[in-house]
mmCIF file with all atom_site columns, C-alpha atoms in Angstrom:
data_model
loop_
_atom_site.group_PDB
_atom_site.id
_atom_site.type_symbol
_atom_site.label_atom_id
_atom_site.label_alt_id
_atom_site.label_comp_id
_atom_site.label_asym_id
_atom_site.label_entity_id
_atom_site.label_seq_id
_atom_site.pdbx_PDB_ins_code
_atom_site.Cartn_x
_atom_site.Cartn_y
_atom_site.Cartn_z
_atom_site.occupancy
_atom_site.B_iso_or_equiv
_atom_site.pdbx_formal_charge
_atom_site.auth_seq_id
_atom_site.auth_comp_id
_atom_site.auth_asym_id
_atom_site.auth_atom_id
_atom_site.pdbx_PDB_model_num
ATOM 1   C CA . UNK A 1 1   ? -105.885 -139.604 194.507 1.00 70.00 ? 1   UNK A CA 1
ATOM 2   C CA . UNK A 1 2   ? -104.191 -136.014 194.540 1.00 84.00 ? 2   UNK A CA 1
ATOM 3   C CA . UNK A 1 3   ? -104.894 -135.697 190.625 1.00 90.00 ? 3   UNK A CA 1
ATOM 4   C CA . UNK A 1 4   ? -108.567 -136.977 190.763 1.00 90.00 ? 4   UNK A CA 1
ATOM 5   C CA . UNK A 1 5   ? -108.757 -134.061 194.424 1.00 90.00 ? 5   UNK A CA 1
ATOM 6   C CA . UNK A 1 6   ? -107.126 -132.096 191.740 1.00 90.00 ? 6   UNK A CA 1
ATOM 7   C CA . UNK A 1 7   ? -109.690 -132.329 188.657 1.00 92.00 ? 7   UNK A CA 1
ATOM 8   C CA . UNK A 1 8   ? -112.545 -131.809 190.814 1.00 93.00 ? 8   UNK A CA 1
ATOM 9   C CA . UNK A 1 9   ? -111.801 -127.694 191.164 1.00 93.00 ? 9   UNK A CA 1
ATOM 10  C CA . UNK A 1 10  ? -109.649 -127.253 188.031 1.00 93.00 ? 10  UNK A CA 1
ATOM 11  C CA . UNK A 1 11  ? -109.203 -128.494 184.627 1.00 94.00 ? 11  UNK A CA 1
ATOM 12  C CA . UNK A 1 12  ? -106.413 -130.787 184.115 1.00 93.00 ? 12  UNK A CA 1
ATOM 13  C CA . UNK A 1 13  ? -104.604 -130.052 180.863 1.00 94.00 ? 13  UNK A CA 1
ATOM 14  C CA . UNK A 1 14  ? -101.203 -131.440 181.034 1.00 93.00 ? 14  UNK A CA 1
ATOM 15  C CA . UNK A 1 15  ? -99.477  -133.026 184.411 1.00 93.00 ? 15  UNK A CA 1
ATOM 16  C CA . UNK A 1 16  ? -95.292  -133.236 184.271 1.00 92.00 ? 16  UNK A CA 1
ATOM 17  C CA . UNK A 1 17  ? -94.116  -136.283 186.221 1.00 91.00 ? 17  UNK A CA 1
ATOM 18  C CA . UNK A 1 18  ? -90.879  -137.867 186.491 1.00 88.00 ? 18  UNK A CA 1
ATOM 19  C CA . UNK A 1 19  ? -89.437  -141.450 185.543 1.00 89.00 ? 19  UNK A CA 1
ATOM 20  C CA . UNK A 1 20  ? -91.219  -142.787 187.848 1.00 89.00 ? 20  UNK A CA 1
ATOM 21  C CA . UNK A 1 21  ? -94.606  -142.270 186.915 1.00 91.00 ? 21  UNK A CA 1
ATOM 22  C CA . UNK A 1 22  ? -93.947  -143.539 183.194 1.00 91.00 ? 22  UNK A CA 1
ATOM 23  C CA . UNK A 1 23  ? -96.725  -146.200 182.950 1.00 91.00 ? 23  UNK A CA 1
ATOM 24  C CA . UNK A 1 24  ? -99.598  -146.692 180.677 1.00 93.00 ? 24  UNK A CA 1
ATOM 25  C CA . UNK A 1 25  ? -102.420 -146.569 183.625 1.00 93.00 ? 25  UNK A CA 1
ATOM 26  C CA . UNK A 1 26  ? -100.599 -143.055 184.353 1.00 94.00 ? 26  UNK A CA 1
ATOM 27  C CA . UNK A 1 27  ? -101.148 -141.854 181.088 1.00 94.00 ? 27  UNK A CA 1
ATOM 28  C CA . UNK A 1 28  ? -104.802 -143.033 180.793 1.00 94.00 ? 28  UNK A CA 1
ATOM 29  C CA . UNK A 1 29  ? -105.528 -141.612 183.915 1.00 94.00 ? 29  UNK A CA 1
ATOM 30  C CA . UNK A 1 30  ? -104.555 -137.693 182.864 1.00 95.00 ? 30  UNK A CA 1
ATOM 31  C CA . UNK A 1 31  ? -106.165 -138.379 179.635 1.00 95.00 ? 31  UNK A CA 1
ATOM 32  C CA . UNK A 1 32  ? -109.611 -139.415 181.228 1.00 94.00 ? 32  UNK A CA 1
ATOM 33  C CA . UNK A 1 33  ? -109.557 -136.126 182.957 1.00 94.00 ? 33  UNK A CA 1
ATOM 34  C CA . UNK A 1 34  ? -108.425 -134.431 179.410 1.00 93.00 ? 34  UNK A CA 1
ATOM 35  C CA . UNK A 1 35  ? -104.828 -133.908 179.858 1.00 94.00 ? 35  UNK A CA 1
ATOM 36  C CA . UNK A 1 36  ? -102.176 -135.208 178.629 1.00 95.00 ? 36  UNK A CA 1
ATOM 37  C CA . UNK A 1 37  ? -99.239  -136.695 181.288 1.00 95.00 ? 37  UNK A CA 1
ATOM 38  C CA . UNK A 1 38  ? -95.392  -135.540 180.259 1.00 94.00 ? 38  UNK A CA 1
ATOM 39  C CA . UNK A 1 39  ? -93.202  -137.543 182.245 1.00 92.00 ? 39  UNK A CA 1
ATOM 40  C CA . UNK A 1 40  ? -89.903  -138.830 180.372 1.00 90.00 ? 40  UNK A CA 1
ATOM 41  C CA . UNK A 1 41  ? -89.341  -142.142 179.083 1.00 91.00 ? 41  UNK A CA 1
ATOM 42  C CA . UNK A 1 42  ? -87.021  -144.662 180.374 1.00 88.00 ? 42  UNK A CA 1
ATOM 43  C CA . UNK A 1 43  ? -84.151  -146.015 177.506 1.00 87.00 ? 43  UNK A CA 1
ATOM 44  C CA . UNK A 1 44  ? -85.660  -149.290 177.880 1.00 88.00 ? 44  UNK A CA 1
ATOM 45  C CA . UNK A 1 45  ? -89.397  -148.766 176.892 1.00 89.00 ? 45  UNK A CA 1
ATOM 46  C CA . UNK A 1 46  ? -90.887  -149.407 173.730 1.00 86.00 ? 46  UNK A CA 1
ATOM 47  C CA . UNK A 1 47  ? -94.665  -147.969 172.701 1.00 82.00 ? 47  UNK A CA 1
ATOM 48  C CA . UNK A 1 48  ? -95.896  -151.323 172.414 1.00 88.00 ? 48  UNK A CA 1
ATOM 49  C CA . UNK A 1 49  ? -98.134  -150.885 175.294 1.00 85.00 ? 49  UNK A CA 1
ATOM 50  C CA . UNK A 1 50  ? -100.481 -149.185 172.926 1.00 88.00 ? 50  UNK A CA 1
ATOM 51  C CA . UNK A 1 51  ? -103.050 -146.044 173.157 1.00 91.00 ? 51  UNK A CA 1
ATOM 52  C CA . UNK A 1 52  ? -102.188 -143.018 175.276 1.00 93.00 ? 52  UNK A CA 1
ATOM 53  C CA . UNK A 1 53  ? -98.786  -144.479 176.053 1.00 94.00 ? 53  UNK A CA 1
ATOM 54  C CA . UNK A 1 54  ? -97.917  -145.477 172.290 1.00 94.00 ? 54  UNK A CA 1
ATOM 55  C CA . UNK A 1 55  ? -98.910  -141.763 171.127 1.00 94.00 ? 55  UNK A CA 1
ATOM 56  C CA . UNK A 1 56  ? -97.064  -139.942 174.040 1.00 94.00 ? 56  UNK A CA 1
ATOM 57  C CA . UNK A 1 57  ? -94.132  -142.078 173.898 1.00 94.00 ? 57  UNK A CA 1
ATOM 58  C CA . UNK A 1 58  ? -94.430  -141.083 169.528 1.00 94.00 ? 58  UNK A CA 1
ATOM 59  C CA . UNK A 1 59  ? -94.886  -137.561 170.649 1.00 94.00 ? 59  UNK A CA 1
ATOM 60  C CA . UNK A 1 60  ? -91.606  -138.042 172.627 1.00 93.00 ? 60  UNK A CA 1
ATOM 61  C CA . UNK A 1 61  ? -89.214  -140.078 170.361 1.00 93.00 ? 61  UNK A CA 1
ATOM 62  C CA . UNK A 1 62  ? -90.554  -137.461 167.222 1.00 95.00 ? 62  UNK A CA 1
ATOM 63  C CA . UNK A 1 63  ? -91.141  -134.509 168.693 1.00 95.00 ? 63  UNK A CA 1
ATOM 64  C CA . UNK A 1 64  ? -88.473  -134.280 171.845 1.00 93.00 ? 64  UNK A CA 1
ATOM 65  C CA . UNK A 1 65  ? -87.978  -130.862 171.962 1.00 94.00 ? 65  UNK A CA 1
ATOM 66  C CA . UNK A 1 66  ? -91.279  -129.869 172.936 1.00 94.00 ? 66  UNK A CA 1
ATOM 67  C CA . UNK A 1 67  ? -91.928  -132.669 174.884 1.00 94.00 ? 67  UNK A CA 1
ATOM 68  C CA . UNK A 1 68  ? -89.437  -131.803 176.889 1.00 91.00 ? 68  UNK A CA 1
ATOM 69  C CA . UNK A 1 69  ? -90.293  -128.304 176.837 1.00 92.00 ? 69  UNK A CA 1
ATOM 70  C CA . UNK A 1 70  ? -93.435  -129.138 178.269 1.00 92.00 ? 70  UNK A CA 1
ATOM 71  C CA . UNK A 1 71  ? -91.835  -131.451 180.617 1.00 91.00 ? 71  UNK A CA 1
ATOM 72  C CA . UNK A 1 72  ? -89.501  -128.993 181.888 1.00 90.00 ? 72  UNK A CA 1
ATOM 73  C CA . UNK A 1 73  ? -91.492  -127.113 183.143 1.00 90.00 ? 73  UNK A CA 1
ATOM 74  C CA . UNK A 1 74  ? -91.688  -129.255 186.219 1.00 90.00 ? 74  UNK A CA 1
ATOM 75  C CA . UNK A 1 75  ? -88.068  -127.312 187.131 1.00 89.00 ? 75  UNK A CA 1
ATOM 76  C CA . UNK A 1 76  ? -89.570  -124.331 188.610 1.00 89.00 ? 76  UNK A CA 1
ATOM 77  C CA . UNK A 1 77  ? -91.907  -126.142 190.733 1.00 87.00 ? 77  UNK A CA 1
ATOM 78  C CA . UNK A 1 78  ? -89.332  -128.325 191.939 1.00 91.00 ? 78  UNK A CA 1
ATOM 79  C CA . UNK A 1 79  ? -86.940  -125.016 192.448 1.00 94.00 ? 79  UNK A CA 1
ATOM 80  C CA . UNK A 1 80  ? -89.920  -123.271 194.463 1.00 92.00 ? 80  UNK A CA 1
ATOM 81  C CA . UNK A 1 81  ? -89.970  -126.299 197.029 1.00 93.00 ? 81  UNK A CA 1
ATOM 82  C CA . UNK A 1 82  ? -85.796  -126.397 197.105 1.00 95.00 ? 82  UNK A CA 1
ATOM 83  C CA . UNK A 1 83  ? -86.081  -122.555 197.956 1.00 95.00 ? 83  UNK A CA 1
ATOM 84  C CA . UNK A 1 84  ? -89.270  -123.065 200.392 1.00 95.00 ? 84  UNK A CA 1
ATOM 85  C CA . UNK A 1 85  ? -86.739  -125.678 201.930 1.00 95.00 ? 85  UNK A CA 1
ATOM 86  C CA . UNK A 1 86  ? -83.706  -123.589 202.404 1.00 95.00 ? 86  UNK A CA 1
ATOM 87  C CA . UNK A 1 87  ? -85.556  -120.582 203.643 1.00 95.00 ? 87  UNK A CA 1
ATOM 88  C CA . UNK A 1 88  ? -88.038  -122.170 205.946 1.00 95.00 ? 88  UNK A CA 1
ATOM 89  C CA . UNK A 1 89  ? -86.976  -125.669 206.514 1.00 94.00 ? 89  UNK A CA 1
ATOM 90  C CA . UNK A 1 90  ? -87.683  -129.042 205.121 1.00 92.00 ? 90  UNK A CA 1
ATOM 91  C CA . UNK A 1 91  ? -89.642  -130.513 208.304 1.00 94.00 ? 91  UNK A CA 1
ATOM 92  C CA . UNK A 1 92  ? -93.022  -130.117 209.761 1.00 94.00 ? 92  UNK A CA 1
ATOM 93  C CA . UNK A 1 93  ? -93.510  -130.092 213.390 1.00 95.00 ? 93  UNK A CA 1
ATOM 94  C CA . UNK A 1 94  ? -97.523  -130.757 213.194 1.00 94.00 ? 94  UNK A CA 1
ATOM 95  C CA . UNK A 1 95  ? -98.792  -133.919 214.042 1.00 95.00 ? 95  UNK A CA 1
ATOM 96  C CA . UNK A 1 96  ? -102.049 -134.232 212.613 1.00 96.00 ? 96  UNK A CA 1
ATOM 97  C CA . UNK A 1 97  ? -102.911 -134.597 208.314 1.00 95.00 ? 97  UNK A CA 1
ATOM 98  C CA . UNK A 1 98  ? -105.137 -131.396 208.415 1.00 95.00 ? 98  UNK A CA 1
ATOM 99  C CA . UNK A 1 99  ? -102.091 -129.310 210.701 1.00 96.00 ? 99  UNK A CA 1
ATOM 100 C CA . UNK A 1 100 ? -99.665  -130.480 208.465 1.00 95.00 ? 100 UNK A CA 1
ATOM 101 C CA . UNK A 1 101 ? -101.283 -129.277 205.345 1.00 94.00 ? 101 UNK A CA 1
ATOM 102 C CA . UNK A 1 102 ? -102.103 -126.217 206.699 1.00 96.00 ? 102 UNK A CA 1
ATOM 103 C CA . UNK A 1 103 ? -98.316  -125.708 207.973 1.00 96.00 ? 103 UNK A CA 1
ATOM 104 C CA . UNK A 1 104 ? -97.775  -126.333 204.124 1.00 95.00 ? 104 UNK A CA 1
ATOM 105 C CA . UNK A 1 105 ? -99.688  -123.712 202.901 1.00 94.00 ? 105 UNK A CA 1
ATOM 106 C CA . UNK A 1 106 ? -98.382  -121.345 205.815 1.00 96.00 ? 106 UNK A CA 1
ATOM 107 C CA . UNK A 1 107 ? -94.731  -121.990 204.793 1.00 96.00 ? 107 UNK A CA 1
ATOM 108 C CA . UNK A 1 108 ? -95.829  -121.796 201.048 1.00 95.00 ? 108 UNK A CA 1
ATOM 109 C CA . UNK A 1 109 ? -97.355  -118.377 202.160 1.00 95.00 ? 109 UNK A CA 1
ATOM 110 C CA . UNK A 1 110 ? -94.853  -117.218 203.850 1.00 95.00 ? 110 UNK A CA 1
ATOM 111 C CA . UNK A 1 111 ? -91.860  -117.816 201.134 1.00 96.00 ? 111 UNK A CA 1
ATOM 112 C CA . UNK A 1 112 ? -94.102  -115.833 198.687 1.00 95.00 ? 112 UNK A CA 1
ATOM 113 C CA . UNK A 1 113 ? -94.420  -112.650 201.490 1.00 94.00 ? 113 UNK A CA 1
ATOM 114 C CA . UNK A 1 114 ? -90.527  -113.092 201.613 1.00 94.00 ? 114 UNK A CA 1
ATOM 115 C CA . UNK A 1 115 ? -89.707  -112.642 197.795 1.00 93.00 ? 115 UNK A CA 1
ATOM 116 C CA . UNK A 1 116 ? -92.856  -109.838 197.930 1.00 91.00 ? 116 UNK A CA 1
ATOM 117 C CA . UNK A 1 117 ? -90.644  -108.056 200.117 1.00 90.00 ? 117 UNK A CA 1
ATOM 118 C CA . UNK A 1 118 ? -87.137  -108.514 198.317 1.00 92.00 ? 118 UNK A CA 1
ATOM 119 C CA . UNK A 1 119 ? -88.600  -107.720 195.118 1.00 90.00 ? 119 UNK A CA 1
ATOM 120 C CA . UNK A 1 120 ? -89.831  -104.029 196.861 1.00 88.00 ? 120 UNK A CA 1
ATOM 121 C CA . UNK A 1 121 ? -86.588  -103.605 197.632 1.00 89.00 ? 121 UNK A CA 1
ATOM 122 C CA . UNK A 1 122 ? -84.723  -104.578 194.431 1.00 91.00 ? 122 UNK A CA 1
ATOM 123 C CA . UNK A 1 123 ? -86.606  -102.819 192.165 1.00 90.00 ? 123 UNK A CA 1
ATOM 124 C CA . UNK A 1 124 ? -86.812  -100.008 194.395 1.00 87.00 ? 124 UNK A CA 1
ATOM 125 C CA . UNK A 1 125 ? -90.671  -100.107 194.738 1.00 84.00 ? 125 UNK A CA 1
ATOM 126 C CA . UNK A 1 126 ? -92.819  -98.202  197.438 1.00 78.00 ? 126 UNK A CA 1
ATOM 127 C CA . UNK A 1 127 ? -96.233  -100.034 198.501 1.00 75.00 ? 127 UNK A CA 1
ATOM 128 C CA . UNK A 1 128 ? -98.682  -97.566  199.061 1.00 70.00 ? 128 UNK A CA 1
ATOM 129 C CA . UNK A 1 129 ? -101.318 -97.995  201.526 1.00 68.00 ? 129 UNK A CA 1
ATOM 130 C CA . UNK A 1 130 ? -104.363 -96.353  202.313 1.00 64.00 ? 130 UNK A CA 1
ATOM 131 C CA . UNK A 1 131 ? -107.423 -94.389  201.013 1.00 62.00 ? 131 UNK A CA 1
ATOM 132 C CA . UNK A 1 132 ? -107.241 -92.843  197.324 1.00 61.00 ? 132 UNK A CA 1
ATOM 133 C CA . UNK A 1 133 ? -108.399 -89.640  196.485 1.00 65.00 ? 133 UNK A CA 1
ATOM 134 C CA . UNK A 1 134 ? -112.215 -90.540  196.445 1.00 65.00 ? 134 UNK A CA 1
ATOM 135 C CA . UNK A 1 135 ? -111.793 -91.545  200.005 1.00 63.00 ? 135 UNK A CA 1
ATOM 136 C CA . UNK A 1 136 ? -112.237 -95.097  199.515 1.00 64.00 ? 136 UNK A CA 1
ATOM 137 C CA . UNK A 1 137 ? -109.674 -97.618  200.276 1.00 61.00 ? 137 UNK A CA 1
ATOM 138 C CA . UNK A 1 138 ? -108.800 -99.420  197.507 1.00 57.00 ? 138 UNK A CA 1
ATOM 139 C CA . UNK A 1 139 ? -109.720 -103.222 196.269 1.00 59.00 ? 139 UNK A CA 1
ATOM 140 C CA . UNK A 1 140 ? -106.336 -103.783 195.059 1.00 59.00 ? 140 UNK A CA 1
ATOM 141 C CA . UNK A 1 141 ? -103.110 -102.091 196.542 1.00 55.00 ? 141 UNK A CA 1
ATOM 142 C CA . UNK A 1 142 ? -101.521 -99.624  194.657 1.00 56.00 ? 142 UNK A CA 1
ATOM 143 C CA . UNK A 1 143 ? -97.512  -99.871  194.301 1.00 59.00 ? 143 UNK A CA 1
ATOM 144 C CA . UNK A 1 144 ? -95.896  -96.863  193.029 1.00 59.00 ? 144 UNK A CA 1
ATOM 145 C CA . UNK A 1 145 ? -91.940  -96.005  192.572 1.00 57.00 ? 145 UNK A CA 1
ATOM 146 C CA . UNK A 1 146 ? -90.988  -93.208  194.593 1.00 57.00 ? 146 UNK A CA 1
ATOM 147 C CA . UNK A 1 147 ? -91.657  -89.964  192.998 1.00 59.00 ? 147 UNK A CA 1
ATOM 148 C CA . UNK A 1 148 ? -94.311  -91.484  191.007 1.00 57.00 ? 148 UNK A CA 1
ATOM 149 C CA . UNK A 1 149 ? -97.855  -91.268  190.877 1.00 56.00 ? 149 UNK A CA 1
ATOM 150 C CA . UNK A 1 150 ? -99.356  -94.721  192.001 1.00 53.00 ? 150 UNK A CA 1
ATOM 151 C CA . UNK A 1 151 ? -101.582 -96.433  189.004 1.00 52.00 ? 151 UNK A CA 1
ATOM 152 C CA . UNK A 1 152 ? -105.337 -96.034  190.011 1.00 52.00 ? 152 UNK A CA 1
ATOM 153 C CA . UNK A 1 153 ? -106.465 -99.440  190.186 1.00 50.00 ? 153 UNK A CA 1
ATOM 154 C CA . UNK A 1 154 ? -109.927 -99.110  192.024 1.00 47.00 ? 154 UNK A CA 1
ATOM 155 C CA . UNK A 1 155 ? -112.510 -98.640  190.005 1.00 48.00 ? 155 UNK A CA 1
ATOM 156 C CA . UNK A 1 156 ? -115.853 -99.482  191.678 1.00 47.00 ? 156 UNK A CA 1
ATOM 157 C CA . UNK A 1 157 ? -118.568 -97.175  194.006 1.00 44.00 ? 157 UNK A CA 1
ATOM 158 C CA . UNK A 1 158 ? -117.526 -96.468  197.626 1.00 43.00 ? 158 UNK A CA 1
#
């Protein structure tokens, strides 16, 4: 359901899944949206199943360092949420599907202001807001170090 939601506004190239979402209808499924499903395989399983499964679980056995590079790439979303989760919580307090999404994507929004912030500070950054020279305010923010000019980044008619 969420990768079908999923294909419908992007294009599905490759999906990382744990252990257990190592079957062949998993693997057909990504591929009949054009991607290709990494998800590691258990010690037991052979790639006698055939197709999709047979060639990813080939691609695996032959070629396990970049499977698994692609597959590993699956840590930093799962180290995003574990952060998201320290910082803000691991519960939702909305009661309703649509609320609890949307508290989701508040807390997702949120985190990222958070390390926005940090990183301003850590690398000593100073946001500047406001109109440029031209008098126009401009489409993108411009972030400049202290004692340095900002980049001009706007570029259009006022």
């Amino acid at each position: 359901m969420l990768l079908e939601a999923t294909a419908k506004g992007f294009k599905v190239e490759e999906v990382d899944a744990d252990k257990a979402y190592t079957a062949a209808a998993h693997f057909d499924s990504v591929a009949a949206l054009g991607g290709a499903l990494y998800a590691p395989f258990k010690s037991t399983m052979t790639g006698a199943t055939g197709g999709v499964f047979e060639k990813m679980f080939l691609h695996f056995l032959l070629r396990r360092e970049d499977f698994l590079a692609h597959y590993h790439k699956r840590s930093n979303v799962e180290s995003n949420f574990s952060a998201i989760k320290r910082k803000l919580g691991d519960s939702l307090r909305s009661k309703t599907d649509t609320a609890m999404q949307n508290e989701v994507l508040c807390k997702i929004l949120a985190f990222n202001l958070t390390v926005l912030i940090s990183a301003w500070y850590e690398l000593d950054i100073e946001p500047v807001f406001g109109e440029n020279e031209g008098g126009a305010v401009p489409a993108v923010l411009p972030m400049a170090r202290p004692g340095k000019q900002a980049p001009p980044t706007w570029r259009g008619k006022p």
